[in-house]
Short mmCIF file of C-alpha atoms in Angstrom, two decimals:
data_model
loop_
_atom_site.label_atom_id
_atom_site.label_comp_id
_atom_site.label_asym_id
_atom_site.label_seq_id
_atom_site.Cartn_x
_atom_site.Cartn_y
_atom_site.Cartn_z
CA MET A 1 -5.20 -23.03 -11.27
CA ALA A 2 -1.50 -22.32 -11.37
CA ALA A 3 -1.99 -20.06 -14.37
CA CYS A 4 -4.63 -18.21 -12.37
CA GLY A 5 -2.55 -17.88 -9.21
CA HIS A 6 0.46 -16.35 -10.90
CA PRO A 7 -1.33 -13.27 -12.24
CA VAL A 8 -3.17 -12.78 -8.95
CA ALA A 9 0.09 -12.78 -7.02
CA GLY A 10 1.63 -10.49 -9.60
CA ALA A 11 -1.32 -8.14 -9.43
CA GLY A 12 -0.92 -7.89 -5.68
CA GLN A 13 2.72 -6.99 -6.09
CA LEU A 14 1.93 -4.44 -8.74
CA ALA A 15 -0.71 -2.88 -6.51
CA GLY A 16 1.86 -2.36 -3.78
CA GLN A 17 4.60 -1.25 -6.11
CA LEU A 18 2.46 1.21 -8.05
CA GLN A 19 0.25 2.27 -5.13
CA THR A 20 -2.89 1.48 -7.03
CA ALA A 21 -5.82 -0.89 -6.99
CA ALA A 22 -5.48 -4.13 -8.92
CA ILE A 23 -8.51 -6.01 -10.21
CA GLY A 24 -8.13 -9.71 -10.90
CA LEU A 25 -10.56 -11.61 -13.10
CA ALA A 26 -11.08 -15.30 -12.52
CA ASP A 27 -13.36 -17.86 -14.07
CA GLN A 28 -16.07 -18.95 -11.66
CA ALA A 29 -14.98 -22.57 -11.92
CA ARG A 30 -11.51 -21.53 -10.73
CA GLY A 31 -12.99 -19.52 -7.94
CA GLN A 32 -14.77 -22.59 -6.65
CA ALA A 33 -11.75 -24.86 -6.92
CA ARG A 34 -8.81 -25.23 -4.59
CA ARG A 35 -5.26 -26.32 -5.17
CA VAL A 36 -2.07 -26.06 -3.18
CA GLY A 37 0.61 -24.60 -5.39
CA GLY A 38 4.11 -23.28 -5.17
CA PRO A 39 4.95 -20.01 -3.48
CA ALA A 40 4.07 -16.75 -5.16
CA PRO A 41 6.90 -15.10 -7.08
CA ALA A 42 9.12 -12.86 -5.02
CA ALA A 43 8.37 -9.16 -4.92
CA VAL A 44 10.12 -7.38 -7.75
CA ALA A 45 10.78 -4.14 -5.91
CA PRO A 46 10.15 -2.73 -2.47
CA VAL A 47 7.29 -0.35 -1.86
CA HIS A 48 8.35 3.27 -1.92
CA HIS A 49 8.69 4.64 1.56
CA ALA A 50 8.71 8.18 2.70
CA ALA A 51 11.72 10.27 3.50
CA PRO A 52 11.71 12.11 6.84
CA ALA A 53 9.42 15.11 6.66
CA GLY A 54 10.68 18.66 6.78
CA ASP A 55 8.88 21.53 8.42
CA GLY A 56 5.92 21.54 6.05
CA PRO A 57 3.15 18.96 5.80
CA PHE A 58 4.10 15.56 4.48
CA ARG A 59 3.58 15.60 0.71
CA ARG A 60 2.13 12.14 0.37
CA TYR A 61 0.99 12.78 -3.19
CA ALA A 62 4.02 14.69 -4.40
CA VAL A 63 4.28 14.84 -8.18
CA THR A 64 7.30 12.73 -9.11
CA ALA A 65 9.00 11.78 -12.35
CA ASP A 66 7.93 8.13 -12.21
CA GLY A 67 4.51 9.01 -10.85
CA ILE A 68 5.02 7.12 -7.60
CA SER A 69 4.79 9.29 -4.51
CA PRO A 70 6.42 8.70 -1.13
CA MET A 71 4.21 6.77 1.24
CA SER A 72 4.26 6.34 4.99
CA VAL A 73 2.44 3.94 7.26
CA PRO A 74 0.83 4.79 10.59
CA GLY A 75 3.39 4.96 13.34
CA GLU A 76 6.02 6.93 11.45
CA THR A 77 6.53 10.24 13.24
CA GLY A 78 5.78 13.38 11.27
CA LEU A 79 4.45 11.51 8.26
CA ALA A 80 0.76 11.40 9.03
CA TYR A 81 -1.60 12.18 6.18
CA THR A 82 -5.21 11.69 5.16
CA ALA A 83 -5.91 9.45 2.21
CA ASP A 84 -8.85 11.24 0.67
CA GLY A 85 -11.33 9.91 -1.82
CA LEU A 86 -11.72 13.43 -3.15
CA GLU A 87 -9.19 14.86 -5.57
CA HIS A 88 -6.47 16.55 -3.62
CA ASP A 89 -3.27 18.53 -3.65
CA PRO A 90 0.20 17.00 -3.09
CA ALA A 91 -0.31 17.09 0.69
CA GLY A 92 -3.63 15.25 0.46
CA ALA A 93 -5.91 18.19 1.18
CA PRO A 94 -9.13 18.07 -0.89
CA SER A 95 -8.82 20.49 -3.76
CA SER A 96 -11.13 21.83 -6.46
CA ARG A 97 -8.32 23.53 -8.34
CA ALA A 98 -8.03 22.41 -11.96
CA ALA A 99 -4.23 22.41 -11.75
CA ASP A 100 -4.29 19.94 -8.86
CA HIS A 101 -6.73 17.69 -10.68
CA LYS A 102 -4.63 17.60 -13.82
CA ALA A 103 -1.34 17.12 -11.97
CA GLN A 104 -2.66 14.18 -9.95
CA LEU A 105 -4.43 12.56 -12.90
CA ASP A 106 -1.32 12.94 -15.06
CA LYS A 107 0.78 11.43 -12.28
CA ARG A 108 -1.44 8.37 -11.96
CA ARG A 109 -1.53 7.82 -15.70
CA ARG A 110 2.22 8.27 -15.97
CA LYS A 111 3.03 5.65 -13.38
CA LEU A 112 0.75 3.10 -15.02
CA LEU A 113 1.83 3.74 -18.60
CA THR A 114 5.57 4.05 -18.08
CA HIS A 115 5.99 1.08 -15.78
CA ASP A 116 7.93 -1.85 -17.25
CA TYR A 117 5.56 -4.79 -16.85
CA GLY A 118 8.15 -7.25 -18.18
CA PRO A 119 7.38 -10.36 -20.17
CA ASP A 120 4.46 -11.49 -18.02
CA TRP A 121 1.87 -9.39 -19.84
CA ALA A 122 0.99 -12.46 -21.94
CA GLN A 123 1.76 -16.16 -22.41
CA ILE A 124 2.81 -16.81 -25.99
CA THR A 125 3.41 -20.10 -27.82
CA GLY A 126 4.20 -20.90 -31.43
CA ALA A 127 6.38 -19.38 -34.10
CA ALA A 128 6.46 -15.66 -34.81
CA ASP A 129 5.76 -16.26 -38.51
CA ALA A 130 2.67 -18.39 -37.93
CA LYS A 131 -0.23 -17.86 -40.30
CA LEU A 132 -2.82 -17.75 -37.52
CA CYS A 133 -2.83 -16.25 -34.04
CA LEU A 134 -5.37 -17.51 -31.52
CA LEU A 135 -5.75 -14.66 -29.06
CA THR A 136 -7.45 -15.28 -25.73
CA PHE A 137 -7.28 -14.65 -22.00
CA GLY A 138 -7.94 -16.45 -18.75
CA ALA A 139 -9.49 -19.88 -18.53
CA CYS A 140 -9.82 -20.34 -22.29
CA ARG A 141 -6.09 -20.68 -22.68
CA GLY A 142 -5.99 -24.44 -22.10
CA ALA A 143 -8.50 -25.17 -24.84
CA VAL A 144 -6.81 -22.68 -27.18
CA VAL A 145 -3.37 -24.29 -26.74
CA GLU A 146 -4.87 -27.72 -27.31
CA ALA A 147 -6.64 -26.50 -30.44
CA ALA A 148 -3.36 -25.00 -31.68
CA GLY A 149 -1.70 -28.37 -31.20
CA ARG A 150 -4.34 -30.08 -33.32
CA LEU A 151 -4.07 -27.45 -36.04
CA SER A 152 -0.28 -27.68 -36.06
CA ALA A 153 -0.52 -31.45 -36.37
CA ALA A 154 -2.75 -30.88 -39.38
CA GLY A 155 -0.11 -28.64 -40.94
CA LEU A 156 -1.26 -25.15 -39.96
CA ALA A 157 1.31 -23.12 -38.05
CA VAL A 158 -0.47 -21.41 -35.17
CA ARG A 159 0.63 -18.97 -32.53
CA THR A 160 -1.32 -18.65 -29.28
CA LEU A 161 -1.38 -15.50 -27.23
CA ALA A 162 -3.10 -15.43 -23.82
CA LEU A 163 -3.26 -11.98 -22.26
CA ARG A 164 -2.47 -11.76 -18.57
CA LEU A 165 -2.50 -7.98 -18.33
CA LEU A 166 -5.68 -6.49 -19.78
CA ALA A 167 -5.06 -2.94 -18.60
CA PRO A 168 -2.91 -1.04 -19.15
CA LEU A 169 -3.01 -2.83 -22.48
CA GLN A 170 0.46 -3.47 -23.92
CA GLN A 171 -0.69 -2.44 -27.36
CA GLU A 172 2.65 -2.21 -29.14
CA ALA A 173 3.89 -5.50 -27.74
CA LEU A 174 0.61 -7.15 -28.67
CA LEU A 175 0.69 -5.97 -32.28
CA ALA A 176 4.34 -7.02 -32.55
CA ALA A 177 3.52 -10.47 -31.20
CA ILE A 178 0.66 -10.88 -33.67
CA GLY A 179 2.86 -9.87 -36.58
CA ARG A 180 1.25 -10.62 -39.95
CA ALA A 181 -0.90 -13.50 -38.73
CA ARG A 182 -4.68 -13.68 -39.07
CA VAL A 183 -6.29 -13.28 -35.68
CA LEU A 184 -9.10 -15.21 -34.07
CA VAL A 185 -10.08 -13.84 -30.67
CA VAL A 186 -11.37 -16.70 -28.53
CA GLU A 187 -13.29 -15.98 -25.35
CA GLN A 188 -15.98 -17.41 -23.13
CA ASN A 189 -18.63 -14.74 -22.90
CA HIS A 190 -21.71 -13.77 -24.85
CA GLY A 191 -20.80 -10.31 -26.02
CA ALA A 192 -17.22 -10.86 -27.27
CA GLN A 193 -15.98 -8.36 -24.72
CA LEU A 194 -12.27 -8.93 -25.29
CA TYR A 195 -12.69 -8.64 -29.05
CA HIS A 196 -14.51 -5.32 -28.72
CA TYR A 197 -12.10 -4.02 -26.10
CA LEU A 198 -9.06 -4.76 -28.27
CA HIS A 199 -10.74 -3.14 -31.24
CA ALA A 200 -11.53 -0.05 -29.17
CA GLU A 201 -7.88 0.14 -28.18
CA GLN A 202 -6.82 -0.30 -31.83
CA ALA A 203 -4.84 -3.34 -30.81
CA LEU A 204 -6.08 -5.73 -33.50
CA PRO A 205 -5.09 -5.85 -37.16
CA ALA A 206 -7.75 -5.52 -39.81
CA GLY A 207 -9.75 -8.66 -40.45
CA ALA A 208 -9.57 -10.06 -36.93
CA HIS A 209 -12.40 -12.49 -36.18
CA SER A 210 -14.20 -13.42 -33.01
CA LEU A 211 -15.19 -16.73 -31.48
CA ALA A 212 -17.23 -15.99 -28.40
CA LYS A 213 -19.52 -18.36 -26.55
CA PRO A 214 -21.25 -17.94 -23.22
CA GLY A 215 -21.00 -20.47 -20.43
CA PRO A 216 -21.75 -22.65 -18.66
CA LEU A 217 -20.45 -25.21 -21.14
CA PRO A 218 -16.75 -24.56 -21.73
CA LEU A 219 -15.27 -23.89 -25.13
CA ARG A 220 -13.80 -27.11 -26.47
CA PRO A 221 -10.59 -27.43 -28.48
CA GLY A 222 -12.51 -29.00 -31.35
CA GLU A 223 -14.81 -25.98 -31.65
CA ILE A 224 -11.85 -23.62 -31.68
CA ALA A 225 -9.91 -25.68 -34.21
CA ALA A 226 -12.99 -25.87 -36.47
CA ALA A 227 -13.55 -22.12 -36.27
CA ALA A 228 -9.88 -21.45 -36.99
CA ALA A 229 -9.86 -23.81 -39.95
CA ALA A 230 -13.01 -22.22 -41.34
CA LEU A 231 -11.43 -18.79 -41.03
CA MET A 232 -8.31 -19.85 -42.86
CA ASP A 233 -10.36 -21.70 -45.50
CA SER A 234 -12.36 -18.57 -46.16
CA ASP A 235 -9.12 -16.77 -46.89
CA GLY A 236 -7.81 -19.56 -49.05
CA ASP A 237 -4.77 -19.78 -46.83
CA SER A 238 -5.28 -23.22 -45.34
CA GLN A 239 -2.53 -25.65 -45.95
CA MET B 1 20.61 2.78 40.79
CA THR B 2 19.30 2.90 44.36
CA VAL B 3 15.73 2.41 45.51
CA GLY B 4 15.57 6.15 46.12
CA ASP B 5 16.67 6.89 42.59
CA ASP B 6 14.05 4.54 41.28
CA ALA B 7 11.32 6.29 43.26
CA ALA B 8 12.57 9.69 42.11
CA ASN B 9 12.48 8.53 38.52
CA ARG B 10 8.95 7.28 38.93
CA ILE B 11 7.90 10.61 40.38
CA ALA B 12 9.64 12.43 37.55
CA GLU B 13 7.95 10.22 34.98
CA ARG B 14 4.58 10.81 36.60
CA HIS B 15 5.21 14.54 36.64
CA LYS B 16 6.27 14.45 33.02
CA ALA B 17 3.19 12.47 32.09
CA SER B 18 0.98 15.06 33.75
CA ILE B 19 2.26 17.79 31.44
CA PRO B 20 0.55 17.58 28.08
CA SER B 21 3.21 17.40 25.40
CA LEU B 22 0.74 18.36 22.71
CA ARG B 23 -2.17 20.78 22.70
CA ALA B 24 -5.48 20.43 20.93
CA LYS B 25 -4.39 22.66 18.09
CA ASP B 26 -1.47 20.35 17.40
CA TYR B 27 -3.96 17.73 16.26
CA LYS B 28 -5.54 20.07 13.73
CA SER B 29 -4.35 20.16 10.14
CA ASP B 30 -3.98 23.29 8.04
CA VAL B 31 -7.04 22.41 5.99
CA LYS B 32 -9.94 24.78 6.54
CA PRO B 33 -13.28 22.98 7.10
CA VAL B 34 -15.87 23.37 4.38
CA TRP B 35 -18.74 23.06 6.86
CA CYS B 36 -21.39 25.77 6.95
CA PRO B 37 -20.99 28.46 9.61
CA GLY B 38 -22.64 27.25 12.78
CA CYS B 39 -22.43 23.56 11.83
CA GLY B 40 -22.33 21.28 14.85
CA HIS B 41 -19.42 19.34 13.41
CA PHE B 42 -17.06 22.15 14.41
CA GLY B 43 -17.84 21.27 18.01
CA VAL B 44 -17.07 17.61 17.39
CA LEU B 45 -13.76 18.51 15.76
CA ALA B 46 -12.86 20.68 18.73
CA ALA B 47 -13.86 18.00 21.22
CA LEU B 48 -11.92 15.33 19.40
CA THR B 49 -8.70 17.33 19.25
CA LYS B 50 -9.05 18.16 22.93
CA THR B 51 -9.59 14.49 23.66
CA LEU B 52 -6.50 13.42 21.76
CA ALA B 53 -4.45 16.04 23.59
CA TYR B 54 -5.91 15.04 26.94
CA LEU B 55 -5.08 11.40 26.31
CA GLU B 56 -1.62 12.42 25.03
CA LEU B 57 -1.93 10.14 22.05
CA PRO B 58 0.95 10.50 19.59
CA PRO B 59 -0.59 11.73 16.32
CA GLU B 60 1.20 9.07 14.31
CA ARG B 61 -0.46 6.41 16.47
CA VAL B 62 -3.97 7.63 15.77
CA ALA B 63 -6.00 6.85 12.67
CA VAL B 64 -9.36 8.43 11.91
CA VAL B 65 -11.42 6.70 9.25
CA SER B 66 -14.62 8.06 7.74
CA GLY B 67 -17.29 7.40 5.16
CA ILE B 68 -18.98 9.99 2.97
CA GLY B 69 -20.95 13.05 3.98
CA CYS B 70 -20.41 16.41 5.62
CA SER B 71 -19.21 14.87 8.88
CA SER B 72 -16.97 12.42 7.05
CA ARG B 73 -14.76 15.29 5.97
CA LEU B 74 -13.40 15.16 9.52
CA PRO B 75 -10.12 13.27 8.88
CA ALA B 76 -8.79 15.97 6.55
CA TYR B 77 -9.03 18.49 9.39
CA LEU B 78 -6.87 16.44 11.72
CA ALA B 79 -3.09 16.06 11.81
CA VAL B 80 -3.28 12.32 12.38
CA HIS B 81 -3.48 9.48 9.90
CA GLY B 82 -6.78 9.61 8.07
CA PHE B 83 -8.76 7.73 5.48
CA HIS B 84 -11.75 9.34 3.79
CA GLY B 85 -13.41 6.22 2.48
CA VAL B 86 -16.59 5.33 0.65
CA HIS B 87 -20.21 5.79 1.60
CA GLY B 88 -21.32 3.63 4.49
CA ARG B 89 -18.10 1.64 4.71
CA VAL B 90 -16.34 3.39 7.53
CA LEU B 91 -16.67 0.44 9.88
CA PRO B 92 -15.29 -2.19 7.48
CA LEU B 93 -12.31 0.10 6.89
CA ALA B 94 -11.78 0.68 10.58
CA THR B 95 -12.22 -3.01 11.34
CA GLY B 96 -9.58 -4.00 8.83
CA LEU B 97 -7.16 -1.36 10.02
CA LYS B 98 -7.53 -2.32 13.66
CA ALA B 99 -7.16 -6.00 12.83
CA ALA B 100 -3.93 -5.32 10.95
CA ARG B 101 -2.56 -2.70 13.32
CA PRO B 102 -4.00 -3.39 16.78
CA GLU B 103 -1.57 -1.02 18.47
CA LEU B 104 -3.16 2.00 16.75
CA THR B 105 -5.98 4.04 18.23
CA VAL B 106 -8.59 3.70 15.51
CA ILE B 107 -11.51 6.11 15.45
CA ALA B 108 -14.33 5.77 12.95
CA ALA B 109 -16.46 8.81 12.20
CA GLY B 110 -19.41 9.66 10.02
CA GLY B 111 -22.97 10.82 9.89
CA ASP B 112 -26.42 9.34 10.46
CA GLY B 113 -27.07 8.64 6.79
CA ASP B 114 -23.67 7.07 6.28
CA GLY B 115 -23.76 5.00 9.44
CA PHE B 116 -27.39 4.02 9.87
CA SER B 117 -28.61 3.72 6.29
CA ILE B 118 -26.12 2.42 3.76
CA GLY B 119 -23.78 1.40 6.58
CA GLY B 120 -26.48 0.08 8.87
CA ASN B 121 -25.57 -3.56 8.51
CA HIS B 122 -21.92 -2.86 9.25
CA PHE B 123 -23.03 -1.00 12.38
CA LEU B 124 -24.84 -4.05 13.73
CA HIS B 125 -21.92 -6.37 13.25
CA ALA B 126 -19.32 -3.92 14.52
CA CYS B 127 -21.37 -3.66 17.71
CA ARG B 128 -21.51 -7.40 18.26
CA ARG B 129 -17.90 -7.98 17.20
CA ASN B 130 -16.66 -5.72 20.02
CA GLN B 131 -13.38 -4.83 18.42
CA ASP B 132 -11.49 -2.06 20.21
CA LEU B 133 -12.80 0.83 18.10
CA THR B 134 -14.44 4.15 18.79
CA TYR B 135 -17.29 5.05 16.45
CA ILE B 136 -18.49 8.66 16.43
CA VAL B 137 -21.73 9.32 14.61
CA MET B 138 -22.54 12.99 14.09
CA ASP B 139 -26.31 12.87 13.85
CA ASN B 140 -28.12 15.86 12.34
CA GLU B 141 -31.11 13.85 11.16
CA VAL B 142 -30.61 14.85 7.55
CA TYR B 143 -28.46 14.19 4.48
CA GLY B 144 -26.75 17.56 4.39
CA MET B 145 -24.14 17.12 1.66
CA THR B 146 -26.80 16.23 -0.89
CA LYS B 147 -28.88 19.25 0.14
CA GLY B 148 -31.32 18.06 2.72
CA GLN B 149 -33.03 14.70 2.38
CA ALA B 150 -34.55 12.63 5.17
CA SER B 151 -32.15 10.23 6.86
CA PRO B 152 -32.91 7.17 9.02
CA THR B 153 -33.10 9.35 12.14
CA THR B 154 -35.38 12.01 10.65
CA GLN B 155 -38.79 12.45 12.25
CA PRO B 156 -41.54 10.71 10.24
CA ASP B 157 -43.46 13.96 9.73
CA TRP B 158 -40.50 16.11 8.62
CA CYS B 159 -41.66 17.39 5.25
CA ARG B 160 -39.14 20.04 4.21
CA SER B 161 -37.52 17.85 1.58
CA LYS B 162 -39.06 17.73 -1.88
CA LEU B 163 -38.40 13.99 -1.89
CA THR B 164 -40.65 13.51 1.13
CA PRO B 165 -43.18 16.34 0.94
CA HIS B 166 -45.49 14.51 3.35
CA GLY B 167 -42.72 13.14 5.56
CA THR B 168 -41.28 9.65 5.42
CA GLY B 169 -44.02 8.17 7.53
CA MET B 170 -41.47 5.76 8.93
CA ARG B 171 -40.40 5.27 12.52
CA ARG B 172 -36.98 6.63 13.30
CA PHE B 173 -33.86 4.54 13.65
CA GLN B 174 -32.98 4.36 17.35
CA PRO B 175 -29.16 4.40 17.42
CA ALA B 176 -28.56 3.75 21.11
CA ALA B 177 -31.23 1.07 21.43
CA ILE B 178 -30.05 -0.72 18.32
CA ALA B 179 -26.42 -0.53 19.43
CA LEU B 180 -27.41 -2.11 22.73
CA ALA B 181 -29.44 -4.84 21.05
CA ALA B 182 -26.57 -5.55 18.68
CA GLY B 183 -24.11 -6.01 21.54
CA ALA B 184 -22.13 -2.78 21.81
CA SER B 185 -20.20 -2.63 25.07
CA PHE B 186 -20.10 1.17 25.36
CA ILE B 187 -22.86 3.56 24.34
CA ALA B 188 -22.82 7.29 24.96
CA ARG B 189 -24.70 10.31 23.70
CA GLY B 190 -23.12 13.74 23.41
CA TYR B 191 -24.00 17.15 22.07
CA ALA B 192 -21.79 19.09 19.67
CA GLY B 193 -22.68 22.33 21.43
CA ASP B 194 -21.06 21.04 24.59
CA PRO B 195 -17.44 20.37 23.54
CA ASN B 196 -16.23 19.92 27.10
CA GLY B 197 -18.86 17.33 27.91
CA LEU B 198 -18.26 15.65 24.58
CA THR B 199 -14.52 15.59 25.27
CA ARG B 200 -15.14 13.62 28.45
CA LEU B 201 -17.34 11.17 26.58
CA LEU B 202 -14.84 10.71 23.77
CA ALA B 203 -12.01 10.16 26.22
CA ALA B 204 -14.04 7.51 28.02
CA ALA B 205 -14.95 5.92 24.70
CA ILE B 206 -11.37 5.75 23.47
CA GLU B 207 -10.20 4.31 26.76
CA HIS B 208 -12.99 1.75 26.84
CA PRO B 209 -11.67 -1.68 25.81
CA GLY B 210 -14.05 -2.70 23.04
CA PHE B 211 -16.46 -1.16 20.60
CA ALA B 212 -17.47 2.28 21.86
CA PHE B 213 -20.35 4.02 20.13
CA VAL B 214 -20.70 7.75 20.67
CA HIS B 215 -23.91 9.20 19.28
CA VAL B 216 -23.44 12.94 18.90
CA LEU B 217 -26.34 15.31 18.36
CA SER B 218 -24.75 17.68 15.86
CA PRO B 219 -27.12 20.34 14.52
CA CYS B 220 -27.36 21.14 10.81
CA ARG B 221 -27.86 24.87 10.72
CA THR B 222 -28.64 24.93 7.01
CA PHE B 223 -31.25 22.21 6.52
CA ARG B 224 -32.46 21.67 10.09
CA PRO B 225 -32.30 25.15 11.65
CA GLU B 226 -34.86 24.09 14.25
CA GLN B 227 -32.13 21.94 15.80
CA GLN B 228 -30.67 25.08 17.32
CA ALA B 229 -33.25 24.45 20.03
CA TRP B 230 -31.29 21.37 21.11
CA LYS B 231 -29.13 23.67 23.17
CA GLN B 232 -32.07 24.24 25.53
CA LEU B 233 -33.48 20.74 25.27
CA VAL B 234 -30.48 18.48 25.92
CA HIS B 235 -30.04 17.31 29.49
CA GLY B 236 -27.81 15.06 31.48
CA CYS B 237 -28.84 11.45 31.62
CA GLU B 238 -28.62 11.19 35.37
CA LEU B 239 -29.45 7.51 35.69
CA GLY B 240 -26.57 6.33 33.52
CA PRO B 241 -24.36 4.63 32.92
CA ALA B 242 -26.02 1.26 33.20
CA HIS B 243 -23.78 -1.77 33.40
CA ASP B 244 -26.52 -4.25 32.77
CA ALA B 245 -28.16 -4.59 29.37
CA ALA B 246 -31.69 -4.81 30.73
CA GLU B 247 -31.22 -1.70 32.83
CA ALA B 248 -29.66 0.08 29.87
CA ALA B 249 -32.59 -0.86 27.66
CA GLU B 250 -35.00 0.66 30.15
CA LEU B 251 -32.83 3.75 30.52
CA ILE B 252 -32.61 4.28 26.77
CA GLN B 253 -36.30 3.66 26.14
CA ARG B 254 -37.38 6.00 28.93
CA ASP B 255 -35.06 8.76 27.72
CA ASP B 256 -36.37 11.34 25.25
CA GLY B 257 -33.37 10.91 22.97
CA LEU B 258 -31.77 14.10 24.23
CA GLY B 259 -30.19 12.75 27.41
CA LEU B 260 -26.43 13.11 27.40
CA GLY B 261 -23.78 10.96 29.01
CA VAL B 262 -22.55 7.40 29.07
CA LEU B 263 -25.69 5.28 28.75
CA PHE B 264 -24.15 1.84 28.94
CA GLU B 265 -20.74 0.41 29.68
CA GLN B 266 -19.74 -3.16 30.13
CA GLU B 267 -16.42 -4.97 29.99
CA ILE B 268 -16.65 -8.06 27.85
CA PRO B 269 -13.95 -9.86 25.85
CA VAL B 270 -12.54 -7.74 23.06
CA TYR B 271 -12.26 -9.19 19.58
CA THR B 272 -8.71 -9.29 18.31
CA ALA B 273 -7.94 -10.93 15.02
CA GLY B 274 -5.93 -14.07 15.59
CA VAL B 275 -4.80 -13.03 19.04
CA THR B 276 -6.16 -14.09 22.39
CA ALA B 277 -8.03 -11.14 23.80
CA ASP B 278 -6.78 -11.62 27.30
CA ALA B 279 -3.76 -13.72 28.09
CA ALA B 280 -5.11 -14.34 31.56
CA ASP B 281 -8.43 -15.51 30.19
CA THR B 282 -8.44 -19.27 30.51
CA LEU B 283 -12.03 -19.77 29.39
CA THR B 284 -12.79 -21.92 26.42
CA THR B 285 -14.63 -20.35 23.54
CA ASN B 286 -17.91 -21.93 24.59
CA GLU B 287 -17.40 -20.83 28.18
CA ARG B 288 -16.61 -17.31 27.04
CA LEU B 289 -19.70 -17.16 24.85
CA ALA B 290 -21.82 -18.48 27.69
CA ALA B 291 -20.40 -15.82 29.99
CA ILE B 292 -21.21 -13.10 27.48
CA GLU B 293 -24.74 -14.44 27.08
CA ALA B 294 -25.22 -14.51 30.81
CA GLU B 295 -23.91 -11.01 31.34
CA HIS B 296 -25.24 -9.24 28.33
CA CYS B 297 -28.35 -10.95 27.11
CA ARG B 298 -30.19 -12.12 30.15
#
């Protein structure tokens, strides 16, 4: 539960900071549980606020270097604007001009891709030179960490990597964290969605394997450890 | 300060308040409407800006929220805070905004398809919640933006859409009657071709404490050209406004759907999120509910 609450709080902060929507994914079992935890982490930066307007209309969607535009809230004199679901110009007026579309789309992409998401993009355990990396996300992390403990006790050095930020995917950091290890992507769904997503983003090294299983029965550490051992045995790398 | 000074200041303040500080055009943005020439929505835009000027509402204290459709383009044409939302969800957006910022004047706007079809369920619950909102529905009895399909208020035998070549065959949605049944505390009907009359209705709606529903007959010149006849057919609803739900029901059912004016108005407790609606109200929740039942649903 605590591991679930932290990303949700962080996503809320990111949404405010980056002026964007944040989508949180939670396992249904977590959604039906309740737990009183510690306070959410403090906001990392204040929301951008607007400067006083000049004579022209307030440029709510001004194209800026960091992609984050000035924003006002109702009640601030001279800073009224319409938030439009249609693509718009820097003042918020609906626009069908290609230049406006590209400028606004570029701005949104820029702010998401250039933002420094810090170290919270993933939870990582184990040595960097481990032979095997168990890669997962969400509620599977507990079973994966336990499986890694069993494998380590049996003499196989394992690194675990649980993604907290799925998009924008921190591809370079992910590949660096995997290093030269074999990868087993562990996830609780029928279609191996994470495995396919990471492949599509070219964020997995060659030879990565998948362990995917649908609910409702949870993945157990023993299943994961067995699958990992079988993978390493097939390579002749088990110790 | 002497008593005389105080009186003079009050007179000066009253005099100052009687001079509009802003004119209707000051509430219009620089964005040119995309509506077809002759569209009724121009009249609604004009009436709304006149209303805001008449009420002397500071633009930064007004928020206009809309859904999707021709009429929902309205916020972009106003120089107040606006939110052009998603189809049918204008009332959830407005509800959330008013709950978070109760000091704002929140106006929801949209069309008959947006409000009575995909947003129909939200309409029912906004009526019964009685939050202090004004909801303007510009009804042209057609989906205009998507090029002319039957909406919930279209006549059952209207067959000019290829999707319904023999008409829908379904009874029409009755906005005023349904608003009354759902618990709205203010129901009015206006006509876009009568901006002055509509201005009076909108002003009354905004000043009404609670959920105010303004059903505006707003002709679609492109897909429902026959609606130009509304100009000759609309008439004042002389028996209104009713202050009793039973009387209002009779008034609305007897009307031909073209009667203009305030049809129903009743002061009942206003929903405010987490705040007591009326500090002087000492009724318990059960007593308040019983009072509402007695007044509104006899």
